[in-house]
């Protein structure tokens, strides 16, 4: 953990507060920093409802032809390990695309997902995972 991690995670949490409210899904803010310093951000329901913030931030980076190898993901919530509506989960995408590090603030709780293994899955794939509890004041 370093000051950049704290600063960018705080920024992801601020983004998550801009999400339109929903009773059925978390509000998540996500920021990607690529190895060459490009930045991509997204928050839940910024434009459409069912996408996950991490996933859309990844899509935006890919559309810009940014390499995600050794990129860092900051997310206000633990990336998911199970999804009903999509083929791939966010933690799977993070692993497959070669991210080197994932920093998140809140562990997925049991409200929507019984047993989230996002952190575990990424750690098993040798990604540095930092769970940083920050005050969301
Ligand atoms: Zn997800």
mmCIF file of C-alpha atoms and ligand atoms in Angstrom:
data_model
loop_
_atom_site.group_PDB
_atom_site.id
_atom_site.type_symbol
_atom_site.label_atom_id
_atom_site.label_comp_id
_atom_site.label_asym_id
_atom_site.label_seq_id
_atom_site.Cartn_x
_atom_site.Cartn_y
_atom_site.Cartn_z
ATOM 1 C CA UNK A 1 0.000 0.000 0.000
ATOM 2 C CA UNK A 2 1.213 3.507 -0.832
ATOM 3 C CA UNK A 3 -0.191 7.001 -1.035
ATOM 4 C CA UNK A 4 -1.204 6.619 -4.677
ATOM 5 C CA UNK A 5 -3.242 3.549 -3.754
ATOM 6 C CA UNK A 6 -5.003 5.422 -0.989
ATOM 7 C CA UNK A 7 -5.661 8.446 -3.183
ATOM 8 C CA UNK A 8 -7.030 6.510 -6.157
ATOM 9 C CA UNK A 9 -9.117 4.216 -4.020
ATOM 10 C CA UNK A 10 -10.619 7.258 -2.346
ATOM 11 C CA UNK A 11 -11.398 8.583 -5.818
ATOM 12 C CA UNK A 12 -13.120 5.305 -6.759
ATOM 13 C CA UNK A 13 -15.242 5.578 -3.620
ATOM 14 C CA UNK A 14 -16.160 9.146 -4.553
ATOM 15 C CA UNK A 15 -17.196 7.892 -8.003
ATOM 16 C CA UNK A 16 -19.381 5.222 -6.428
ATOM 17 C CA UNK A 17 -21.361 7.964 -4.689
ATOM 18 C CA UNK A 18 -22.378 9.346 -8.067
ATOM 19 C CA UNK A 19 -24.197 6.135 -9.007
ATOM 20 C CA UNK A 20 -27.943 6.465 -9.408
ATOM 21 C CA UNK A 21 -29.435 4.559 -6.460
ATOM 22 C CA UNK A 22 -30.536 0.958 -6.895
ATOM 23 C CA UNK A 23 -32.188 -1.484 -4.532
ATOM 24 C CA UNK A 24 -30.907 -4.546 -6.337
ATOM 25 C CA UNK A 25 -27.257 -3.822 -6.977
ATOM 26 C CA UNK A 26 -24.256 -2.252 -5.370
ATOM 27 C CA UNK A 27 -22.958 1.144 -6.343
ATOM 28 C CA UNK A 28 -19.401 0.685 -7.486
ATOM 29 C CA UNK A 29 -16.751 3.085 -8.699
ATOM 30 C CA UNK A 30 -13.778 1.716 -10.630
ATOM 31 C CA UNK A 31 -10.524 3.238 -11.860
ATOM 32 C CA UNK A 32 -7.917 1.610 -14.055
ATOM 33 C CA UNK A 33 -4.349 2.865 -14.286
ATOM 34 C CA UNK A 34 -2.393 1.250 -17.100
ATOM 35 C CA UNK A 35 1.304 0.572 -16.899
ATOM 36 C CA UNK A 36 2.006 3.595 -19.132
ATOM 37 C CA UNK A 37 -0.123 5.827 -16.928
ATOM 38 C CA UNK A 38 -3.441 6.026 -18.784
ATOM 39 C CA UNK A 39 -6.511 6.323 -16.625
ATOM 40 C CA UNK A 40 -10.005 4.932 -17.209
ATOM 41 C CA UNK A 41 -12.906 5.351 -14.836
ATOM 42 C CA UNK A 42 -16.487 4.217 -14.550
ATOM 43 C CA UNK A 43 -19.234 3.948 -11.988
ATOM 44 C CA UNK A 44 -22.278 1.732 -11.791
ATOM 45 C CA UNK A 45 -25.239 2.731 -13.949
ATOM 46 C CA UNK A 46 -23.343 5.706 -15.355
ATOM 47 C CA UNK A 47 -25.211 5.032 -18.582
ATOM 48 C CA UNK A 48 -26.854 1.625 -18.413
ATOM 49 C CA UNK A 49 -27.905 -0.552 -15.539
ATOM 50 C CA UNK A 50 -26.601 -4.087 -15.722
ATOM 51 C CA UNK A 51 -22.921 -3.629 -16.348
ATOM 52 C CA UNK A 52 -20.391 -3.802 -13.569
ATOM 53 C CA UNK A 53 -18.192 -0.740 -13.133
ATOM 54 C CA UNK A 54 -14.928 -2.717 -13.382
ATOM 55 C CA UNK A 55 -16.077 -4.392 -16.555
ATOM 56 C CA UNK A 56 -17.043 -1.160 -18.289
ATOM 57 C CA UNK A 57 -13.802 0.527 -17.242
ATOM 58 C CA UNK A 58 -12.024 -2.447 -18.854
ATOM 59 C CA UNK A 59 -14.120 -2.072 -22.011
ATOM 60 C CA UNK A 60 -13.299 1.609 -22.206
ATOM 61 C CA UNK A 61 -9.598 0.852 -21.914
ATOM 62 C CA UNK A 62 -9.866 -1.797 -24.626
ATOM 63 C CA UNK A 63 -11.746 0.536 -26.938
ATOM 64 C CA UNK A 64 -8.879 2.999 -26.512
ATOM 65 C CA UNK A 65 -6.435 0.211 -27.404
ATOM 66 C CA UNK A 66 -4.752 0.491 -24.033
ATOM 67 C CA UNK A 67 -2.789 -2.499 -22.837
ATOM 68 C CA UNK A 68 -4.039 -3.832 -19.541
ATOM 69 C CA UNK A 69 -0.998 -5.973 -18.901
ATOM 70 C CA UNK A 70 0.416 -4.885 -15.529
ATOM 71 C CA UNK A 71 -2.425 -2.409 -15.067
ATOM 72 C CA UNK A 72 -3.869 -1.646 -11.648
ATOM 73 C CA UNK A 73 -7.560 -1.702 -10.845
ATOM 74 C CA UNK A 74 -9.050 0.376 -8.048
ATOM 75 C CA UNK A 75 -12.590 -0.512 -7.099
ATOM 76 C CA UNK A 76 -14.839 0.515 -4.258
ATOM 77 C CA UNK A 77 -16.027 -3.106 -4.074
ATOM 78 C CA UNK A 78 -14.379 -6.512 -4.351
ATOM 79 C CA UNK A 79 -14.549 -7.657 -8.015
ATOM 80 C CA UNK A 80 -17.180 -10.354 -8.472
ATOM 81 C CA UNK A 81 -16.568 -14.060 -8.905
ATOM 82 C CA UNK A 82 -20.067 -15.077 -9.903
ATOM 83 C CA UNK A 83 -22.548 -13.622 -12.339
ATOM 84 C CA UNK A 84 -25.892 -14.693 -13.583
ATOM 85 C CA UNK A 85 -26.062 -12.559 -16.713
ATOM 86 C CA UNK A 86 -22.541 -12.698 -18.128
ATOM 87 C CA UNK A 87 -20.110 -15.291 -19.293
ATOM 88 C CA UNK A 88 -17.162 -13.788 -17.457
ATOM 89 C CA UNK A 89 -16.847 -12.333 -14.001
ATOM 90 C CA UNK A 90 -14.853 -9.238 -13.215
ATOM 91 C CA UNK A 91 -12.193 -11.124 -11.261
ATOM 92 C CA UNK A 92 -11.829 -13.483 -14.246
ATOM 93 C CA UNK A 93 -11.362 -10.547 -16.642
ATOM 94 C CA UNK A 94 -8.766 -9.009 -14.337
ATOM 95 C CA UNK A 95 -6.839 -12.288 -14.276
ATOM 96 C CA UNK A 96 -7.086 -12.988 -18.005
ATOM 97 C CA UNK A 97 -6.058 -9.504 -19.076
ATOM 98 C CA UNK A 98 -2.903 -9.583 -16.977
ATOM 99 C CA UNK A 99 -3.561 -6.941 -14.334
ATOM 100 C CA UNK A 100 -0.813 -6.881 -11.743
ATOM 101 C CA UNK A 101 -2.701 -5.434 -8.840
ATOM 102 C CA UNK A 102 -6.193 -4.858 -7.520
ATOM 103 C CA UNK A 103 -7.041 -2.472 -4.694
ATOM 104 C CA UNK A 104 -10.551 -2.437 -3.290
ATOM 105 C CA UNK A 105 -12.311 -0.990 -0.264
ATOM 106 C CA UNK A 106 -15.208 -3.252 0.626
ATOM 107 C CA UNK A 107 -15.500 -7.021 0.587
ATOM 108 C CA UNK A 108 -18.520 -8.247 -1.324
ATOM 109 C CA UNK A 109 -21.084 -9.014 1.343
ATOM 110 C CA UNK A 110 -23.775 -11.663 1.321
ATOM 111 C CA UNK A 111 -26.622 -9.412 0.244
ATOM 112 C CA UNK A 112 -26.378 -10.265 -3.439
ATOM 113 C CA UNK A 113 -23.684 -12.919 -3.607
ATOM 114 C CA UNK A 114 -23.512 -15.837 -1.217
ATOM 115 C CA UNK A 115 -19.808 -16.505 -1.400
ATOM 116 C CA UNK A 116 -17.622 -14.099 -3.315
ATOM 117 C CA UNK A 117 -14.210 -15.453 -4.213
ATOM 118 C CA UNK A 118 -12.940 -12.521 -6.236
ATOM 119 C CA UNK A 119 -10.072 -11.785 -3.836
ATOM 120 C CA UNK A 120 -9.179 -15.448 -3.489
ATOM 121 C CA UNK A 121 -9.274 -16.055 -7.257
ATOM 122 C CA UNK A 122 -7.010 -13.108 -7.995
ATOM 123 C CA UNK A 123 -4.560 -14.063 -5.275
ATOM 124 C CA UNK A 124 -4.410 -17.565 -6.664
ATOM 125 C CA UNK A 125 -3.486 -16.023 -10.031
ATOM 126 C CA UNK A 126 -0.585 -14.152 -8.384
ATOM 127 C CA UNK A 127 -2.192 -10.744 -8.575
ATOM 128 C CA UNK A 128 -1.347 -8.445 -5.701
ATOM 129 C CA UNK A 129 -4.654 -7.860 -3.929
ATOM 130 C CA UNK A 130 -5.022 -5.107 -1.377
ATOM 131 C CA UNK A 131 -8.111 -4.769 0.722
ATOM 132 C CA UNK A 132 -7.970 -1.261 2.066
ATOM 133 C CA UNK A 133 -10.708 -0.136 4.415
ATOM 134 C CA UNK A 134 -11.179 3.582 3.946
ATOM 135 C CA UNK A 135 -13.609 5.882 5.626
ATOM 136 C CA UNK A 136 -16.200 6.764 3.004
ATOM 137 C CA UNK A 137 -17.075 10.008 4.754
HETATM 138 ZN ZN1 LIG B 1 -18.394 -7.764 -11.498
#
